[in-house]
Structure formats: structure tokens, C-alpha cells
mmCIF file of N, CA and C in Angstrom:
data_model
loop_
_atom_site.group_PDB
_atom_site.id
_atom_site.type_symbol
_atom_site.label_atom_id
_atom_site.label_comp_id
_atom_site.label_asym_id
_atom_site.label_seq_id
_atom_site.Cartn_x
_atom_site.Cartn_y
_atom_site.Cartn_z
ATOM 1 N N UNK Q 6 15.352 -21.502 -34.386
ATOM 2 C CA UNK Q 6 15.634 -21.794 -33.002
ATOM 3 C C UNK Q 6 16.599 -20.733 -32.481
ATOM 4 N N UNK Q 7 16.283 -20.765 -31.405
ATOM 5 C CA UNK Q 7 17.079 -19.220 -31.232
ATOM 6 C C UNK Q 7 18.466 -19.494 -30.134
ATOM 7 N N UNK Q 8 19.377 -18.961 -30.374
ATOM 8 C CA UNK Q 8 20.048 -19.577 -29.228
ATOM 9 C C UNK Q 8 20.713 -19.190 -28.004
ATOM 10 N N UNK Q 9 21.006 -19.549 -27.021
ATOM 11 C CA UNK Q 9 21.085 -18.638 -25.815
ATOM 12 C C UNK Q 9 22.582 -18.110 -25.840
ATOM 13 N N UNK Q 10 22.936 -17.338 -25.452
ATOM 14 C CA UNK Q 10 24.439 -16.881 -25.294
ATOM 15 C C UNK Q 10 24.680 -15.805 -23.673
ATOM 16 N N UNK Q 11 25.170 -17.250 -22.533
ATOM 17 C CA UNK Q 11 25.228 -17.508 -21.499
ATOM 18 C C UNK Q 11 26.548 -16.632 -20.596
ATOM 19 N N UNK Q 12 27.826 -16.052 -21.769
ATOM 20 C CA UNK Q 12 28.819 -15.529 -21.635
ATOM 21 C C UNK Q 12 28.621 -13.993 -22.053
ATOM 22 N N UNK Q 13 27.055 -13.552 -22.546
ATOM 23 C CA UNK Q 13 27.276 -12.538 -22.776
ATOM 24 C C UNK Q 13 27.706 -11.264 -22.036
ATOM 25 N N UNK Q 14 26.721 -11.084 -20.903
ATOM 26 C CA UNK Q 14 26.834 -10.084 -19.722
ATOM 27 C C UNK Q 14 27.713 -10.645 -18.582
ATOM 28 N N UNK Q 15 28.630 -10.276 -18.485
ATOM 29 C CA UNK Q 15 29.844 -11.332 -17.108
ATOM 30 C C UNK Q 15 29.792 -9.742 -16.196
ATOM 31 N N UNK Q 16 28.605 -8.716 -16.562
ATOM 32 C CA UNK Q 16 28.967 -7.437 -15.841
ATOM 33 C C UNK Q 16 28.280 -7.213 -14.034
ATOM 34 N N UNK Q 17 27.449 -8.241 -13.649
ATOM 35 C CA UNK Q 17 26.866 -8.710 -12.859
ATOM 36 C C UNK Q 17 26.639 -9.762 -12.339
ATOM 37 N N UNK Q 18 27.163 -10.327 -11.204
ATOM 38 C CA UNK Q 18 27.547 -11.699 -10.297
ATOM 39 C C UNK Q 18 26.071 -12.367 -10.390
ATOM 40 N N UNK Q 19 26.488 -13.823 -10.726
ATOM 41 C CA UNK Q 19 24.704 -14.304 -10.116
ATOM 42 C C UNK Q 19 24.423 -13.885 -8.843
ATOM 43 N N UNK Q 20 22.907 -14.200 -8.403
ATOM 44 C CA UNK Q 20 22.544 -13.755 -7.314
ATOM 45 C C UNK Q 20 23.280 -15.229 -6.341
ATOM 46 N N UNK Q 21 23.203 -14.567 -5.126
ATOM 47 C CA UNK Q 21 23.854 -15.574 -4.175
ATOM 48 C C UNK Q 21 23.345 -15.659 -2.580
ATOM 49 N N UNK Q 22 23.534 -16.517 -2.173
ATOM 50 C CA UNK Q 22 23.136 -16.313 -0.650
ATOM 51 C C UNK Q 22 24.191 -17.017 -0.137
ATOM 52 N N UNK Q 23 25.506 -16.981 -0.832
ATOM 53 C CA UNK Q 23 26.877 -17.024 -0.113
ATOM 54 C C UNK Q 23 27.306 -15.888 0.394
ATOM 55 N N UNK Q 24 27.430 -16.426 2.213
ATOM 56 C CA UNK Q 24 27.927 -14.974 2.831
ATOM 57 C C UNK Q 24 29.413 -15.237 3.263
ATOM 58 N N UNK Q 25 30.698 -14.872 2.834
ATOM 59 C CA UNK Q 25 32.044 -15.964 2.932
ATOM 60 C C UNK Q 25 32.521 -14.749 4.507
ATOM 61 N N UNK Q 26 33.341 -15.501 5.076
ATOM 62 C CA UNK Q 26 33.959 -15.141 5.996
ATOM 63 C C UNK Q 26 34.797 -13.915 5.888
ATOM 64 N N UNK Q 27 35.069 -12.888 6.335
ATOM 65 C CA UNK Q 27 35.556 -11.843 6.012
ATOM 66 C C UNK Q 27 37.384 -12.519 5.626
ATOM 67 N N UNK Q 28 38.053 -13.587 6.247
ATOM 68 C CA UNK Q 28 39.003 -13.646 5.928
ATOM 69 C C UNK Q 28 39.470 -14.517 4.416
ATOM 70 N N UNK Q 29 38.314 -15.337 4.282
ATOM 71 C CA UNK Q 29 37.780 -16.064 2.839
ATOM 72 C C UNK Q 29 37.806 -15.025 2.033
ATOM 73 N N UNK Q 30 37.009 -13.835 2.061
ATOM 74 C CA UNK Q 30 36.590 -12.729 1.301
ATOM 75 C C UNK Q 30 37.950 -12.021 0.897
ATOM 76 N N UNK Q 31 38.698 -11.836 2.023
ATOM 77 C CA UNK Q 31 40.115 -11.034 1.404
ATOM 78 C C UNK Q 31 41.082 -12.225 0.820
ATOM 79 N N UNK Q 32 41.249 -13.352 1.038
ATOM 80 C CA UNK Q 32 41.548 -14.087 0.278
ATOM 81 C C UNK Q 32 41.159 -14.543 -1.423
ATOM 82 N N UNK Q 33 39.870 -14.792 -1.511
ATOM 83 C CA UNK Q 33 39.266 -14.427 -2.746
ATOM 84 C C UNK Q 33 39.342 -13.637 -3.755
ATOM 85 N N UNK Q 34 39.740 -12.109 -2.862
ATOM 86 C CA UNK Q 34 39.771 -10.755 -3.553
ATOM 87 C C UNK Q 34 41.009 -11.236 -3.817
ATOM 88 N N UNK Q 35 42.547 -11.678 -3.039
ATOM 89 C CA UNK Q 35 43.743 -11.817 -3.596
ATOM 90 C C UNK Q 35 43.596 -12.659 -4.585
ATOM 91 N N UNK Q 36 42.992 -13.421 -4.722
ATOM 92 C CA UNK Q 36 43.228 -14.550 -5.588
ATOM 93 C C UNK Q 36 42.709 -14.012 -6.963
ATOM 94 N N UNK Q 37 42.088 -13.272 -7.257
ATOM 95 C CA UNK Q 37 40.950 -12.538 -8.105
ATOM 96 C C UNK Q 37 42.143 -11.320 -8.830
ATOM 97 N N UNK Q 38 43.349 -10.688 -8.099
ATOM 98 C CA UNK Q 38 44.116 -9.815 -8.062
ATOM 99 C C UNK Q 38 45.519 -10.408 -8.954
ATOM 100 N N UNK Q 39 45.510 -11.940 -8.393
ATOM 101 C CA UNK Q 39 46.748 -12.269 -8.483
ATOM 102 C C UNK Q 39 46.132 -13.041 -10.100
ATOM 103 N N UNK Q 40 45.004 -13.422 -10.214
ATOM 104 C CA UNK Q 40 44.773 -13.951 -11.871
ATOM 105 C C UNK Q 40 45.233 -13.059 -12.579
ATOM 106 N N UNK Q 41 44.731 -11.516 -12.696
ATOM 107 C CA UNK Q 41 45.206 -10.388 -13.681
ATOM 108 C C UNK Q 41 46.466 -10.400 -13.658
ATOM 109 N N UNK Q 42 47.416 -10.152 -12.779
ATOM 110 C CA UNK Q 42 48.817 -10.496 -12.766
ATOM 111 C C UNK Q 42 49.404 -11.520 -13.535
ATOM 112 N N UNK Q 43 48.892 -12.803 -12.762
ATOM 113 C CA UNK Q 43 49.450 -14.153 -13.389
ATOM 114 C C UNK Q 43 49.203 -13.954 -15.137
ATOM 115 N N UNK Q 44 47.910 -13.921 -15.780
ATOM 116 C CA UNK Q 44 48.134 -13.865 -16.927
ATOM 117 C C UNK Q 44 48.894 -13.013 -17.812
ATOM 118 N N UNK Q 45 49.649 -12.100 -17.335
ATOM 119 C CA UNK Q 45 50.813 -10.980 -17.769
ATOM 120 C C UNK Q 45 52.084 -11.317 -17.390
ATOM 121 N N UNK Q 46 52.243 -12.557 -16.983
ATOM 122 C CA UNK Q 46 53.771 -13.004 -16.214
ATOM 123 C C UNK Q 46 54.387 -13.025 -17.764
ATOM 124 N N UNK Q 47 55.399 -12.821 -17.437
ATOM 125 C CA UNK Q 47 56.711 -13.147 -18.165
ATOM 126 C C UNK Q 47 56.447 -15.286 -18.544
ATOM 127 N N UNK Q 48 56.656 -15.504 -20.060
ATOM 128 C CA UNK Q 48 56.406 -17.034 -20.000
ATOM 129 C C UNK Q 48 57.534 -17.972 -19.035
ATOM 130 N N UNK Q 49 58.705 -17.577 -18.751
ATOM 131 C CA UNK Q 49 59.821 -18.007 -18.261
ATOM 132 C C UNK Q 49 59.326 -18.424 -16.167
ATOM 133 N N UNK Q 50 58.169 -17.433 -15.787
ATOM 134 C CA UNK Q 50 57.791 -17.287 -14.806
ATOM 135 C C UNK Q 50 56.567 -17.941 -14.747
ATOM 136 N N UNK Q 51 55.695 -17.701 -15.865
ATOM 137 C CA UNK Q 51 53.952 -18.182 -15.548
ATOM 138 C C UNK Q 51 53.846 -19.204 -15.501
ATOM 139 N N UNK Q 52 54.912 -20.417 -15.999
ATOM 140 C CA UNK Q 52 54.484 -21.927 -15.991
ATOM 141 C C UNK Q 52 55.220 -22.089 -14.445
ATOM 142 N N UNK Q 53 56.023 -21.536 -13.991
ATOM 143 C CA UNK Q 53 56.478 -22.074 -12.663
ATOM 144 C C UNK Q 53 56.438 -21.682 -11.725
ATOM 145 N N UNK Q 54 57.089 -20.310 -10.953
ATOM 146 C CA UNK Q 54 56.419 -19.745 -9.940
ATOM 147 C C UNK Q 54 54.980 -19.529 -9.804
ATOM 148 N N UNK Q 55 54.558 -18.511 -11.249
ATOM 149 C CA UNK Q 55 53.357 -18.159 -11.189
ATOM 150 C C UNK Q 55 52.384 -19.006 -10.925
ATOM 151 N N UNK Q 56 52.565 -20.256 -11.895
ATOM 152 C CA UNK Q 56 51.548 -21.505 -11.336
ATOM 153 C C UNK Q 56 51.905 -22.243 -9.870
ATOM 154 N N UNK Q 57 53.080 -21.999 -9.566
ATOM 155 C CA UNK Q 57 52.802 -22.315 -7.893
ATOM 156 C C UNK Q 57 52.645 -21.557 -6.793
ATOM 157 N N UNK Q 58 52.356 -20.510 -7.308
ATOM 158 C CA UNK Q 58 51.668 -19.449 -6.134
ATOM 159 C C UNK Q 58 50.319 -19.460 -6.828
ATOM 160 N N UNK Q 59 49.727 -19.164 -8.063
ATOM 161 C CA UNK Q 59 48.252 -20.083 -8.355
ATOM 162 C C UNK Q 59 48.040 -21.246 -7.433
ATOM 163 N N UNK Q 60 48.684 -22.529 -7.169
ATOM 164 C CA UNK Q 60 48.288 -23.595 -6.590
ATOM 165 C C UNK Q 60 47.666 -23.094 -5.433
ATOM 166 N N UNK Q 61 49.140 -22.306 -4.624
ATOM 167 C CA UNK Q 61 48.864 -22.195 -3.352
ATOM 168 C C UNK Q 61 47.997 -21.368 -3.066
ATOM 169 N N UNK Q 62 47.856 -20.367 -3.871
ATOM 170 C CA UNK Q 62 46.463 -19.738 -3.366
ATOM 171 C C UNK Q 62 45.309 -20.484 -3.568
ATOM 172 N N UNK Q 63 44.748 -21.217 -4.297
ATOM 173 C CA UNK Q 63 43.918 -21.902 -4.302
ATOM 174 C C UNK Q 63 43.549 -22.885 -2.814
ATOM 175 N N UNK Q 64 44.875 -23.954 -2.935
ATOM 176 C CA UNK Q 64 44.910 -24.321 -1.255
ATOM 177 C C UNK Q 64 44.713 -23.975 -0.375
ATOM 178 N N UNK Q 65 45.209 -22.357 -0.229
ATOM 179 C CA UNK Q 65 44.671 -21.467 0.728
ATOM 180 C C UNK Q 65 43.153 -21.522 1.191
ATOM 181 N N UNK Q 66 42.537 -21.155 0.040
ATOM 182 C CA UNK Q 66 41.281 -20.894 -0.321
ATOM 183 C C UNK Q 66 40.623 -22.465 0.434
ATOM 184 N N UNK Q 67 40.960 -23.222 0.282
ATOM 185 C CA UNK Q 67 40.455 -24.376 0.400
ATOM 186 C C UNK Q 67 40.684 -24.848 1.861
ATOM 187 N N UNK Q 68 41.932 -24.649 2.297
ATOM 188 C CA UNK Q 68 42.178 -24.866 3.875
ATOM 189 C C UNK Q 68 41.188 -24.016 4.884
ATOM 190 N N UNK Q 69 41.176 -22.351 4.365
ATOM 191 C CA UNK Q 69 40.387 -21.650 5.304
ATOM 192 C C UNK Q 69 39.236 -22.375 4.836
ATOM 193 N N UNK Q 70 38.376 -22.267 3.711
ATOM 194 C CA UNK Q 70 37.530 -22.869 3.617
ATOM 195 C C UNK Q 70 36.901 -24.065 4.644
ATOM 196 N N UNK Q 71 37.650 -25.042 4.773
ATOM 197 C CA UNK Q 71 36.882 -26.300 5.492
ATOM 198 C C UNK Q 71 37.420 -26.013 7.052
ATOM 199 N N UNK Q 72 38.208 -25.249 7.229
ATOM 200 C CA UNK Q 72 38.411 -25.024 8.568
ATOM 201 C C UNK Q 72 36.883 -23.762 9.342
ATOM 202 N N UNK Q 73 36.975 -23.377 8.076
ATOM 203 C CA UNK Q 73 35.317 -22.741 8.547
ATOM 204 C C UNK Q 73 34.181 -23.458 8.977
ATOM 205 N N UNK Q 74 34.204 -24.761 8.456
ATOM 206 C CA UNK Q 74 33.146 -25.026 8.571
ATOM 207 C C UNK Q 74 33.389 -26.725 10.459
ATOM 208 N N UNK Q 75 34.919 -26.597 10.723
ATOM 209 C CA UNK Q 75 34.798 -27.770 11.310
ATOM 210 C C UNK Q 75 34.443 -27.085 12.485
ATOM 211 N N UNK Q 76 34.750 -28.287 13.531
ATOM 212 C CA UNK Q 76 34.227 -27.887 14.989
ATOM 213 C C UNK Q 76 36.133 -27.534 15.563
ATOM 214 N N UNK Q 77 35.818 -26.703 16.561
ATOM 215 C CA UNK Q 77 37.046 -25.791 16.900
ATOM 216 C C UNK Q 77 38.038 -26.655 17.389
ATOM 217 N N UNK Q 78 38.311 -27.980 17.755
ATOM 218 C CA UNK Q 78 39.448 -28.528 17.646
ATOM 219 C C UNK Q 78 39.835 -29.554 16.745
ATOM 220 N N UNK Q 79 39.342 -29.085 15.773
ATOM 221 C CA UNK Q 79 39.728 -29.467 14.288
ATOM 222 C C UNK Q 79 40.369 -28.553 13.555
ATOM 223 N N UNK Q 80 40.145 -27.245 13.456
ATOM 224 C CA UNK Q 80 40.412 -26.050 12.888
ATOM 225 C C UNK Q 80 42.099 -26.237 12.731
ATOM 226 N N UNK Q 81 42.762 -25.684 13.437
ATOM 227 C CA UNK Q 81 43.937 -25.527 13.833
ATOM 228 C C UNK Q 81 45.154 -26.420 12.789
ATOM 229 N N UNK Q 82 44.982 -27.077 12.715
ATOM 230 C CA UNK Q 82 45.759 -27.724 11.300
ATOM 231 C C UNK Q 82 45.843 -27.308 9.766
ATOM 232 N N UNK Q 83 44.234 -26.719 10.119
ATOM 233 C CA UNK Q 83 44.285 -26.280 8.505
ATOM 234 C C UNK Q 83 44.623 -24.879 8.866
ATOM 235 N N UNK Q 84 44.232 -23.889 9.839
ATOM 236 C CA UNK Q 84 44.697 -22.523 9.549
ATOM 237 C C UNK Q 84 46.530 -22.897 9.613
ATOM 238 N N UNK Q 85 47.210 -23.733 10.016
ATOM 239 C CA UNK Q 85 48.533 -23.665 10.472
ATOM 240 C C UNK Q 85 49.358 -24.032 8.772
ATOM 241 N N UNK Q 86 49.055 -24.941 8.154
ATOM 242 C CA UNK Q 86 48.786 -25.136 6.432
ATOM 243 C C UNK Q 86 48.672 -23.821 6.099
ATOM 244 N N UNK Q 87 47.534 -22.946 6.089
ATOM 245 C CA UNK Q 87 47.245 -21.800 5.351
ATOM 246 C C UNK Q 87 48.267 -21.143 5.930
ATOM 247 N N UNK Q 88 49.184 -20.906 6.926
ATOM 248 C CA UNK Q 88 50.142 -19.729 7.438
ATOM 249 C C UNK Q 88 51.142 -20.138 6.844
ATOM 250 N N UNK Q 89 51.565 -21.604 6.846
ATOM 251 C CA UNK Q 89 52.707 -22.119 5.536
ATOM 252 C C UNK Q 89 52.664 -21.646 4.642
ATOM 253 N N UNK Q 90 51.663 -21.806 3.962
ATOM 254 C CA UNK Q 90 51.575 -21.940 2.605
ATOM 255 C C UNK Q 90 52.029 -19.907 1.988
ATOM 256 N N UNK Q 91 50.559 -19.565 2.548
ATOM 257 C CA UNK Q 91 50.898 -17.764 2.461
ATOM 258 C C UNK Q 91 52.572 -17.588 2.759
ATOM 259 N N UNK Q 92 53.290 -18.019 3.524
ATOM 260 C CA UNK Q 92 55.132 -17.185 4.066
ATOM 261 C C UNK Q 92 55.295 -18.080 2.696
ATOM 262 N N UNK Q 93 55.042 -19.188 2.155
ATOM 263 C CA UNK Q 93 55.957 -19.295 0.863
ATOM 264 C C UNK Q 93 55.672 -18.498 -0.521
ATOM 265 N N UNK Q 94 54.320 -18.298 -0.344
ATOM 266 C CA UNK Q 94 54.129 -17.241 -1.543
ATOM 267 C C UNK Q 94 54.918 -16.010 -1.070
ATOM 268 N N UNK Q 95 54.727 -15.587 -0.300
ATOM 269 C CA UNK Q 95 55.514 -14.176 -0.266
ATOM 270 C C UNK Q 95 56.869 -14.383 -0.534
ATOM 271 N N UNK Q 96 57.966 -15.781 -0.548
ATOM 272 C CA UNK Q 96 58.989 -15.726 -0.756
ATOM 273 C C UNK Q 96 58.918 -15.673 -2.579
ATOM 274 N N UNK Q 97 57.764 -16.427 -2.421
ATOM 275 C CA UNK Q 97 57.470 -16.852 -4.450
ATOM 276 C C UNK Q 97 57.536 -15.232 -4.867
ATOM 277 N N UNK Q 98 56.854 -14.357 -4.350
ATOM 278 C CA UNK Q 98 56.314 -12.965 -5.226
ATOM 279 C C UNK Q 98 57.755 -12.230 -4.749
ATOM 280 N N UNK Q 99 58.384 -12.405 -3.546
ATOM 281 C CA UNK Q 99 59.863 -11.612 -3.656
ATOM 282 C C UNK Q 99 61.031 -11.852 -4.376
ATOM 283 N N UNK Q 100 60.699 -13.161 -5.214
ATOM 284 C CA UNK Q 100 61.451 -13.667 -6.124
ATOM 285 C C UNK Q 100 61.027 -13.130 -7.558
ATOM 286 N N UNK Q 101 59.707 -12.925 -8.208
ATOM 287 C CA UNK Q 101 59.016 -12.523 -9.042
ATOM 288 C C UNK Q 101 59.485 -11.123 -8.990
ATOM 289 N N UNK Q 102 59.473 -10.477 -8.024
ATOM 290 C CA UNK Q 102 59.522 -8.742 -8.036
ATOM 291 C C UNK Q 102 61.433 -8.938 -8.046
ATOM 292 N N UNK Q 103 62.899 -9.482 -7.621
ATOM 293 C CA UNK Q 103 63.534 -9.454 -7.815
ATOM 294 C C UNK Q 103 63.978 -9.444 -9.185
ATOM 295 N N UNK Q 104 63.181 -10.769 -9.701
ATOM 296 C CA UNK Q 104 63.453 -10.832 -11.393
ATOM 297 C C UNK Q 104 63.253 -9.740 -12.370
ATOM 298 N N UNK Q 105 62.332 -8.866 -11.826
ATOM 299 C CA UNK Q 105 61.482 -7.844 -12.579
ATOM 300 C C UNK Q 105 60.295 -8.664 -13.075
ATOM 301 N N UNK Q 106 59.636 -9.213 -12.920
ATOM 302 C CA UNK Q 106 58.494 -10.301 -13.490
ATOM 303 C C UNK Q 106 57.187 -9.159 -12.947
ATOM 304 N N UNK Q 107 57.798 -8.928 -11.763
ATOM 305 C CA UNK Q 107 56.594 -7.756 -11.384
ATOM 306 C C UNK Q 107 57.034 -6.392 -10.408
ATOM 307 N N UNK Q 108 56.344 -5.603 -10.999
ATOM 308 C CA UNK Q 108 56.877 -4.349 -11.150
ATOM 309 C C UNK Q 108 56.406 -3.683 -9.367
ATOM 310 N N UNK Q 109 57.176 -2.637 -9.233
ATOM 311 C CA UNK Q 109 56.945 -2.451 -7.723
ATOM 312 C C UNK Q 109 55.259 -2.588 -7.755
ATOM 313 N N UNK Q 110 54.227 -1.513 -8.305
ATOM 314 C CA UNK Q 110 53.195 -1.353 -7.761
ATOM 315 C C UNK Q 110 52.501 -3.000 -7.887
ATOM 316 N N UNK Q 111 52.579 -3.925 -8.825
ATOM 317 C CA UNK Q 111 51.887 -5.186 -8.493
ATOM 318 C C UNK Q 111 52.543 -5.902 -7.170
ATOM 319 N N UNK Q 112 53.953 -5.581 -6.942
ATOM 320 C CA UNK Q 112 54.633 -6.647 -5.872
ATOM 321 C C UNK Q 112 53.825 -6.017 -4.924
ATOM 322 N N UNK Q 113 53.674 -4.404 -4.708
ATOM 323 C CA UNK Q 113 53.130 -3.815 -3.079
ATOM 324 C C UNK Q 113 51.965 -4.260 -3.201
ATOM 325 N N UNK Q 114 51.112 -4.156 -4.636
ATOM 326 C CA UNK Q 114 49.311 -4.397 -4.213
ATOM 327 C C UNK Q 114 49.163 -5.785 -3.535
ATOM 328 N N UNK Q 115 49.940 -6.635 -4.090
ATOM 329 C CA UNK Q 115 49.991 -8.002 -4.001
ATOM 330 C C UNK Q 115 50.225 -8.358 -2.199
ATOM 331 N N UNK Q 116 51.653 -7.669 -1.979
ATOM 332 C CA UNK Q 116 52.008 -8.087 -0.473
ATOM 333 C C UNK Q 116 51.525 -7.808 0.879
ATOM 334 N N UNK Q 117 50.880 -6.224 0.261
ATOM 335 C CA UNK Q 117 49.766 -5.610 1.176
ATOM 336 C C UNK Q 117 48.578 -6.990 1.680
ATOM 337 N N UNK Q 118 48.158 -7.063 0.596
ATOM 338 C CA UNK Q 118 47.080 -8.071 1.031
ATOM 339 C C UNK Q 118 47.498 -9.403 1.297
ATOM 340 N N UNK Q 119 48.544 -9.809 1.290
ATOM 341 C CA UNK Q 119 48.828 -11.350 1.865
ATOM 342 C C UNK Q 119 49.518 -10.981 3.062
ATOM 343 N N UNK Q 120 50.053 -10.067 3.409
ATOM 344 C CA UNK Q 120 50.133 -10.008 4.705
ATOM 345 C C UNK Q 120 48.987 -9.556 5.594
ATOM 346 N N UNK Q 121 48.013 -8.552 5.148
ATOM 347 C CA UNK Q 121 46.599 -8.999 6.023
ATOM 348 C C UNK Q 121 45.798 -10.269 6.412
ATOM 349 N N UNK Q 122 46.212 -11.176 4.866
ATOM 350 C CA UNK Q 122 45.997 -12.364 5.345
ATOM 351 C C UNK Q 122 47.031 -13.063 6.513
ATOM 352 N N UNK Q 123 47.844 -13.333 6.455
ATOM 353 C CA UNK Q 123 48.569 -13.222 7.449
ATOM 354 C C UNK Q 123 48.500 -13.344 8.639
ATOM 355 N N UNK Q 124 48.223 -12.011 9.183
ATOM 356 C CA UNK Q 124 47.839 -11.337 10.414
ATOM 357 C C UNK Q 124 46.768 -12.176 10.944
ATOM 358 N N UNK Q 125 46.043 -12.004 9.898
ATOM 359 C CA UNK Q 125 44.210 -12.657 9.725
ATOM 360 C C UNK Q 125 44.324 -14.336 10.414
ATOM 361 N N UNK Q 126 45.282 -14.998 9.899
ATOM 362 C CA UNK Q 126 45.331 -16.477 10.442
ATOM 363 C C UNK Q 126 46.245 -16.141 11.351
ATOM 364 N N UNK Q 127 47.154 -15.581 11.668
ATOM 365 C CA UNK Q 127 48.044 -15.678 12.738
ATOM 366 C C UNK Q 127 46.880 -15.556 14.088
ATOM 367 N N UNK Q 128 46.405 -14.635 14.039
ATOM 368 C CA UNK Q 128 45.192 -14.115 15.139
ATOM 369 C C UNK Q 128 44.136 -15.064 15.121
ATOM 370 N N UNK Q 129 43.911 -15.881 13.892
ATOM 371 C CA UNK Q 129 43.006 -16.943 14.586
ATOM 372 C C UNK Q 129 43.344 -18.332 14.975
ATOM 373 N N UNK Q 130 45.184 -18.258 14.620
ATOM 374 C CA UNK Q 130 45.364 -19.329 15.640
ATOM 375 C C UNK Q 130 46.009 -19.349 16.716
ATOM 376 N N UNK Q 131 46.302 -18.000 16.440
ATOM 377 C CA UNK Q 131 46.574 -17.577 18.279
ATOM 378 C C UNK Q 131 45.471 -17.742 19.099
ATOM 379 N N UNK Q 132 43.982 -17.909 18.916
ATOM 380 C CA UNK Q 132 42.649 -17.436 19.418
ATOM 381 C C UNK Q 132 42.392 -19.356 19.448
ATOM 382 N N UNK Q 133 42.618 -19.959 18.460
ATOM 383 C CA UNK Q 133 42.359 -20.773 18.823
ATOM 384 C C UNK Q 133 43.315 -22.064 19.857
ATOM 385 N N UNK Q 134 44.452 -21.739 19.874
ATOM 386 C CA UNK Q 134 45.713 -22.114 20.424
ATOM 387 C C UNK Q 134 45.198 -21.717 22.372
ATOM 388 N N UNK Q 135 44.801 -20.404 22.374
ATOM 389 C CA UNK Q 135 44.141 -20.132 23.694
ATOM 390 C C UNK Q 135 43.096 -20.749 24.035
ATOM 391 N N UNK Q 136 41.977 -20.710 23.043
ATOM 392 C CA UNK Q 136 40.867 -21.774 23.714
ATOM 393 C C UNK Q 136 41.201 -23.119 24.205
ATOM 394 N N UNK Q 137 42.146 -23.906 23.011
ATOM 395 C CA UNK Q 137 42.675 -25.389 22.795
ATOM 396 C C UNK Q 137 43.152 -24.936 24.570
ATOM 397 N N UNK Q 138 43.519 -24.574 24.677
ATOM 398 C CA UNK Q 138 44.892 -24.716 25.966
ATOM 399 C C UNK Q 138 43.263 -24.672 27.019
ATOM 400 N N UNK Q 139 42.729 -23.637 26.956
ATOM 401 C CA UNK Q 139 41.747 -23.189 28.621
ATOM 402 C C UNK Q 139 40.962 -24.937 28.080
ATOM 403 N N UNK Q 140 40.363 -25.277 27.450
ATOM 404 C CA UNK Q 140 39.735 -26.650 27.325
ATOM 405 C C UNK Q 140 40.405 -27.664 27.902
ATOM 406 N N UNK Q 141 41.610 -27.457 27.917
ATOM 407 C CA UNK Q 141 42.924 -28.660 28.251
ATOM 408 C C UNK Q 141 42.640 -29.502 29.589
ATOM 409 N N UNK Q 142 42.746 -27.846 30.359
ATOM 410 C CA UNK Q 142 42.729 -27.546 31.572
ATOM 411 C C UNK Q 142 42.088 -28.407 32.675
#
């Protein structure tokens, strides 16, 4: 009997007809960035910060997520969650890079992209904060 071995090739994504939101997508990529990191933390760091900036990125992931999919005056709670959540990781990773836990080039790769995220929800709830208001009207 022959047997299958399912973990062999990890060198090519299944096929997909998931098309994620460009701001999902740079989120993803952080989250994808911040695993290689996390598993190199210092042990004093990886069970506690590291796993709570793990959480929160995940949450992240999960807030934009269903806010993608609601109707537009629903949205707004969860992108306002995801703008929380991101300003506390960045305090989490300026604490990590103080300790030395992570070294300048992971703290910049890292902050670069959570502040695009950032930007990314700030601008869509500024966008949606304007519609909410002209609907009011």
C-alpha cells in the first residue's frame, strides 16, 4: 500500500479563487513576516509580548476580514478595533526592539508595514465616517 505524503512539496500554494482585499493582503503578508520573527524571539519575550502581538494580528486579520464582507454601516466598528489593536502592536514591537528582542532591520521591516496598515484603515474610516455622515443627512 503505498502511502501519500501530503507535506512533501509546501513549494507551491494550492490553487485558489481567493481574491483578498488589497488591505487583507498586506496584512496577511505582515502576519506571514511577523511568524519568522516570532519563532526567533528571545523565550523571555515569545510566550508574552510575542504571543500578544500574534493574537492581535490574528484579530486584525479577522476584524478586516468580516468588515469586508458587511453592509457599510456595519463596517466601522470593526475597522475602528483593527486601528486599536495595530497602535498597540506598534507599542508591543517598540518595546521588543528596546529590549533588543529585535534587531533594527526586523523592528523597521516590521513597522514599515503596520503603519501602511495603518494609513490603510485610517483612510477607510475616514471614507466611511464621510459616507455615515452624507446618509445622516
Amino acid at each position: 500500500m503505498t502511502q501519500l505524503n501530503l507535506h512533501a512539496s509546501n513549494s507551491t500554494p494550492p490553487p485558489t479563487n481567493l481574491q483578498l482585499i488589497p488591505l487583507l493582503q498586506r496584512t496577511k503578508d505582515l502576519y506571514l513576516l511577523w511568524y519568522g520573527y516570532y519563532k526567533v524571539l528571545p523565550k523571555e519575550h515569545r510566550y508574552t509580548l510575542g504571543g500578544k502581538i500574534d493574537n492581535l494580528l490574528t484579530e486584525i486579520i479577522e476584524a478586516i476580514s468580516s468588515a469586508s464582507f458587511l453592509v457599510r454601516a456595519e463596517k466601522q466598528p470593526y475597522i475602528k478595533m483593527a486601528i486599536r489593536k495595530t497602535d498597540a502592536i506598534k507599542i508591543f514591537l517598540l518595546i521588543l526592539w528596546e529590549t533588543k528582542s529585535l534587531n533594527n532591520q526586523k523592528y523597521l521591516a516590521l513597522s514599515e508595514k503596520i503603519e501602511a496598515i495603518g494609513r490603510m484603515l485610517g483612510g477607510w474610516n475616514g471614507q466611511l465616517t464621510k459616507q455615515n455622515s452624507l446618509t445622516k443627512k
